[in-house]
Amino acid sequence: ELKVEQNPLFLSMQEGKNYTIYCNYSTTSDRLYWYRQDPGKSLESLFVLLSNGAVKQEGRLMASLDTKARLSTLHITAAVHDLSATYFCAVPLPLRNQFYFGTGTSLTVIP
Amino acid sequence: GAVVSQHPSWVICKSGTSVKIECRSLDFQATTMFWYRQFPKQSLMLMATSNEGSKATYEQGVEKDKFLINHASLTLSTLTVTSAHPEDSSFYICSAVLAGVLHEQYFGPGTRLTVT
């Protein structure tokens, strides 16, 4: 069974600070996805990481993937209130389309 | 492009009744669609894989007789919650996979089901 764990589950941080969310998964996969979810809403795609060593950045968010360590990180730089949301990583089963989602990280950015 | 819609966006029904949720890929064909369930403050749990023209594949622990899935065309999958109970109240999200493209998955806006 594929397990996808995120750390931390809850994160409260002040505006302007930096922090990293971690996503560990238990099986071989060469890609990983990050999503954002606002309350009552569906998923918004943030990043698609398609290979070992992939790094992508969009605004104050940067994601990376280490397939050997089965680890992805989502780094937040100089947080702002608008980043408050729940963030999920998702890992697809190899050669199949099923995605398994991480436990989620609920981020609250405090002014 | 690659838009997925769900209908209804929210529904309230009484215990014992059935409710149908539609998932449509609006501008692409999807041979495979997925149905997820999300309880408050929890992650998305894959319920079933819906394949056009064939029976759905259910994840372990999901009652196939309770959650009926029909994927009658390349753009439409439906999830029917039969004999709904309050514990079925949840946020149901579908996703559609672009035909022929592995892992290219697009998510619908979700349906909030409340069973009273």
Short mmCIF file of C-alpha atoms in Angstrom, two decimals:
data_model
loop_
_atom_site.label_atom_id
_atom_site.label_comp_id
_atom_site.label_asym_id
_atom_site.label_seq_id
_atom_site.Cartn_x
_atom_site.Cartn_y
_atom_site.Cartn_z
CA GLU A 1 0.00 0.00 0.00
CA LEU A 2 1.30 3.40 -0.96
CA LYS A 3 1.65 5.80 1.95
CA VAL A 4 2.17 9.51 1.53
CA GLU A 5 2.93 11.50 4.63
CA GLN A 6 3.31 15.21 5.08
CA ASN A 7 5.01 17.10 7.85
CA PRO A 8 3.86 19.17 9.56
CA LEU A 9 0.09 18.66 9.55
CA PHE A 10 -0.53 22.14 10.87
CA LEU A 11 1.64 25.17 10.44
CA SER A 12 1.12 28.63 11.81
CA MET A 13 3.68 31.14 10.73
CA GLN A 14 4.16 34.86 10.76
CA GLU A 15 4.19 36.94 7.65
CA GLY A 16 7.65 37.36 6.25
CA LYS A 17 9.01 34.09 7.62
CA ASN A 18 10.27 31.09 5.70
CA TYR A 19 9.28 27.49 6.18
CA THR A 20 9.37 24.10 4.48
CA ILE A 21 6.70 21.44 4.17
CA TYR A 22 7.88 17.88 3.67
CA CYS A 23 6.27 15.05 1.74
CA ASN A 24 7.51 11.49 2.13
CA TYR A 25 6.18 8.57 0.15
CA SER A 26 6.66 4.85 0.47
CA THR A 27 6.97 3.53 -3.07
CA THR A 28 8.95 4.21 -6.19
CA SER A 29 7.62 7.07 -8.24
CA ASP A 30 9.36 9.36 -10.65
CA ARG A 31 6.94 12.24 -10.26
CA LEU A 32 5.00 14.15 -7.68
CA TYR A 33 2.32 16.80 -7.63
CA TRP A 34 1.57 19.66 -5.26
CA TYR A 35 -1.89 21.15 -4.85
CA ARG A 36 -3.45 23.93 -2.89
CA GLN A 37 -6.94 23.74 -1.43
CA ASP A 38 -8.87 26.68 -0.03
CA PRO A 39 -11.74 26.04 2.39
CA GLY A 40 -14.79 24.63 0.63
CA LYS A 41 -12.98 24.50 -2.68
CA SER A 42 -11.45 21.82 -4.84
CA LEU A 43 -7.79 21.46 -5.72
CA GLU A 44 -5.63 23.98 -7.48
CA SER A 45 -2.56 22.58 -9.19
CA LEU A 46 0.66 24.21 -8.04
CA PHE A 47 3.55 22.12 -9.29
CA VAL A 48 4.26 19.02 -11.31
CA LEU A 49 7.66 17.53 -10.58
CA LEU A 50 8.58 15.04 -13.25
CA SER A 51 12.05 13.78 -12.43
CA ASN A 52 14.65 13.35 -9.75
CA GLY A 53 16.18 16.68 -8.85
CA ALA A 54 13.34 18.68 -10.36
CA VAL A 55 12.89 22.11 -8.87
CA LYS A 56 10.09 24.49 -9.70
CA GLN A 57 9.30 27.93 -8.39
CA GLU A 58 6.25 30.12 -8.58
CA GLY A 59 6.22 33.32 -6.61
CA ARG A 60 6.96 32.60 -2.97
CA LEU A 61 6.68 28.83 -3.37
CA MET A 62 9.38 26.47 -4.50
CA ALA A 63 9.05 22.71 -4.80
CA SER A 64 11.70 20.07 -5.22
CA LEU A 65 11.81 16.32 -5.67
CA ASP A 66 14.33 13.70 -4.58
CA THR A 67 13.11 10.39 -5.92
CA LYS A 68 15.93 8.42 -4.34
CA ALA A 69 15.00 9.66 -0.90
CA ARG A 70 11.27 9.54 -1.81
CA LEU A 71 10.98 13.07 -0.55
CA SER A 72 9.57 16.29 -1.85
CA THR A 73 9.69 19.70 -0.24
CA LEU A 74 7.55 22.78 -0.62
CA HIS A 75 9.43 25.84 0.56
CA ILE A 76 7.68 29.03 1.44
CA THR A 77 9.64 32.24 1.28
CA ALA A 78 8.55 35.41 3.08
CA ALA A 79 5.05 34.15 3.72
CA VAL A 80 2.04 36.38 3.13
CA HIS A 81 -1.52 35.95 4.36
CA ASP A 82 -2.77 34.94 0.90
CA LEU A 83 -0.79 31.72 1.17
CA SER A 84 -3.03 30.49 3.98
CA ALA A 85 -4.57 27.25 2.68
CA THR A 86 -4.15 23.50 2.89
CA TYR A 87 -1.38 22.04 0.76
CA PHE A 88 -1.36 18.48 -0.50
CA CYS A 89 1.26 16.46 -2.25
CA ALA A 90 0.13 13.57 -4.44
CA VAL A 91 2.00 10.60 -5.83
CA PRO A 92 0.83 8.54 -8.78
CA LEU A 93 1.25 4.81 -8.85
CA PRO A 94 3.88 3.83 -11.42
CA LEU A 95 2.36 3.20 -14.85
CA ARG A 96 -1.11 3.84 -13.48
CA ASN A 97 -3.18 6.95 -13.18
CA GLN A 98 -4.28 6.58 -9.57
CA PHE A 99 -3.05 9.35 -7.31
CA TYR A 100 -2.51 8.96 -3.62
CA PHE A 101 -2.65 12.12 -1.60
CA GLY A 102 -0.60 13.14 1.36
CA THR A 103 -2.13 13.90 4.71
CA GLY A 104 -2.18 17.62 3.95
CA THR A 105 -0.60 20.59 5.66
CA SER A 106 -2.89 23.31 6.91
CA LEU A 107 -1.01 26.58 6.69
CA THR A 108 -2.06 29.73 8.47
CA VAL A 109 -0.06 32.88 7.92
CA ILE A 110 -0.51 35.39 10.70
CA PRO A 111 -0.14 39.10 9.98
CA GLY B 1 -8.68 24.00 -21.61
CA ALA B 2 -8.99 20.78 -19.56
CA VAL B 3 -12.00 21.81 -17.53
CA VAL B 4 -13.93 19.38 -15.36
CA SER B 5 -17.35 20.23 -13.99
CA GLN B 6 -19.45 18.64 -11.30
CA HIS B 7 -23.15 18.88 -10.72
CA PRO B 8 -24.59 19.67 -8.32
CA SER B 9 -22.08 21.74 -6.39
CA TRP B 10 -23.97 21.04 -3.21
CA VAL B 11 -26.91 18.87 -2.27
CA ILE B 12 -28.92 18.12 0.83
CA CYS B 13 -30.88 14.90 1.00
CA LYS B 14 -32.74 12.89 3.59
CA SER B 15 -31.54 9.62 5.03
CA GLY B 16 -32.54 6.67 2.93
CA THR B 17 -32.74 8.52 -0.33
CA SER B 18 -30.32 8.34 -3.23
CA VAL B 19 -28.42 11.16 -4.83
CA LYS B 20 -26.56 11.32 -8.12
CA ILE B 21 -23.48 13.40 -8.76
CA GLU B 22 -22.26 14.09 -12.29
CA CYS B 23 -18.70 14.64 -13.40
CA ARG B 24 -18.06 15.98 -16.89
CA SER B 25 -14.94 16.71 -18.84
CA LEU B 26 -15.98 19.76 -20.83
CA ASP B 27 -13.33 20.11 -23.48
CA PHE B 28 -11.51 16.79 -23.63
CA GLN B 29 -12.16 13.10 -23.66
CA ALA B 30 -11.48 11.11 -20.53
CA THR B 31 -11.35 7.35 -20.67
CA THR B 32 -10.70 7.31 -16.95
CA MET B 33 -12.21 9.33 -14.16
CA PHE B 34 -11.63 9.06 -10.45
CA TRP B 35 -13.90 9.68 -7.52
CA TYR B 36 -12.51 10.95 -4.22
CA ARG B 37 -14.14 11.61 -0.89
CA GLN B 38 -12.90 14.17 1.57
CA PHE B 39 -14.11 14.51 5.13
CA PRO B 40 -13.61 17.82 6.95
CA LYS B 41 -9.98 18.60 7.66
CA GLN B 42 -8.85 15.34 6.11
CA SER B 43 -7.11 14.37 2.93
CA LEU B 44 -8.66 13.10 -0.27
CA MET B 45 -9.35 9.40 -0.28
CA LEU B 46 -9.63 7.61 -3.58
CA MET B 47 -12.95 5.79 -3.74
CA ALA B 48 -12.99 4.29 -7.19
CA THR B 49 -11.67 4.37 -10.70
CA SER B 50 -14.25 4.82 -13.41
CA ASN B 51 -13.42 3.55 -16.87
CA GLU B 52 -15.54 4.33 -19.88
CA GLY B 53 -17.51 1.32 -21.01
CA SER B 54 -16.50 -0.97 -18.18
CA LYS B 55 -17.17 -1.58 -14.53
CA ALA B 56 -15.64 0.70 -11.98
CA THR B 57 -12.82 -0.46 -9.77
CA TYR B 58 -13.38 0.26 -6.10
CA GLU B 59 -10.76 0.82 -3.45
CA GLN B 60 -10.67 -1.45 -0.48
CA GLY B 61 -13.37 -0.62 2.03
CA VAL B 62 -15.64 1.22 -0.42
CA GLU B 63 -19.02 -0.45 -0.84
CA LYS B 64 -19.69 -0.84 -4.53
CA ASP B 65 -23.39 -1.45 -3.97
CA LYS B 66 -23.68 1.79 -2.08
CA PHE B 67 -21.62 3.99 -4.37
CA LEU B 68 -22.74 3.20 -7.89
CA ILE B 69 -20.52 4.51 -10.64
CA ASN B 70 -21.43 4.71 -14.29
CA HIS B 71 -19.10 5.96 -17.00
CA ALA B 72 -21.32 5.89 -20.03
CA SER B 73 -19.37 8.19 -22.29
CA LEU B 74 -15.93 9.66 -22.69
CA THR B 75 -17.04 12.88 -21.03
CA LEU B 76 -19.40 11.80 -18.26
CA SER B 77 -19.15 9.74 -15.12
CA THR B 78 -21.82 9.61 -12.44
CA LEU B 79 -21.63 8.63 -8.80
CA THR B 80 -24.89 7.61 -7.13
CA VAL B 81 -24.94 7.40 -3.37
CA THR B 82 -27.71 4.95 -2.60
CA SER B 83 -29.66 4.84 0.65
CA ALA B 84 -27.65 7.74 1.96
CA HIS B 85 -26.89 8.07 5.66
CA PRO B 86 -25.54 11.02 7.62
CA GLU B 87 -22.08 9.41 7.68
CA ASP B 88 -22.04 9.72 3.89
CA SER B 89 -22.00 13.49 4.25
CA SER B 90 -18.76 14.58 2.70
CA PHE B 91 -17.10 16.53 -0.08
CA TYR B 92 -16.93 14.44 -3.24
CA ILE B 93 -14.37 15.38 -5.87
CA CYS B 94 -13.96 13.81 -9.27
CA SER B 95 -11.02 13.99 -11.60
CA ALA B 96 -10.62 13.15 -15.24
CA VAL B 97 -7.57 11.84 -17.00
CA LEU B 98 -6.73 13.14 -20.44
CA ALA B 99 -7.12 10.20 -22.78
CA GLY B 100 -3.80 8.64 -23.66
CA VAL B 101 -1.75 10.84 -21.31
CA LEU B 102 -0.49 9.13 -18.20
CA HIS B 103 -0.98 11.10 -15.01
CA GLU B 104 -2.54 14.12 -16.72
CA GLN B 105 -5.37 14.47 -14.22
CA TYR B 106 -7.78 17.38 -13.84
CA PHE B 107 -9.99 17.93 -10.84
CA GLY B 108 -13.59 19.00 -10.66
CA PRO B 109 -14.83 21.69 -8.27
CA GLY B 110 -16.36 19.19 -5.87
CA THR B 111 -19.84 18.40 -4.57
CA ARG B 112 -20.79 18.97 -0.98
CA LEU B 113 -23.26 16.30 0.15
CA THR B 114 -25.17 16.69 3.39
CA VAL B 115 -27.45 13.88 4.50
CA THR B 116 -29.99 14.82 7.17
#
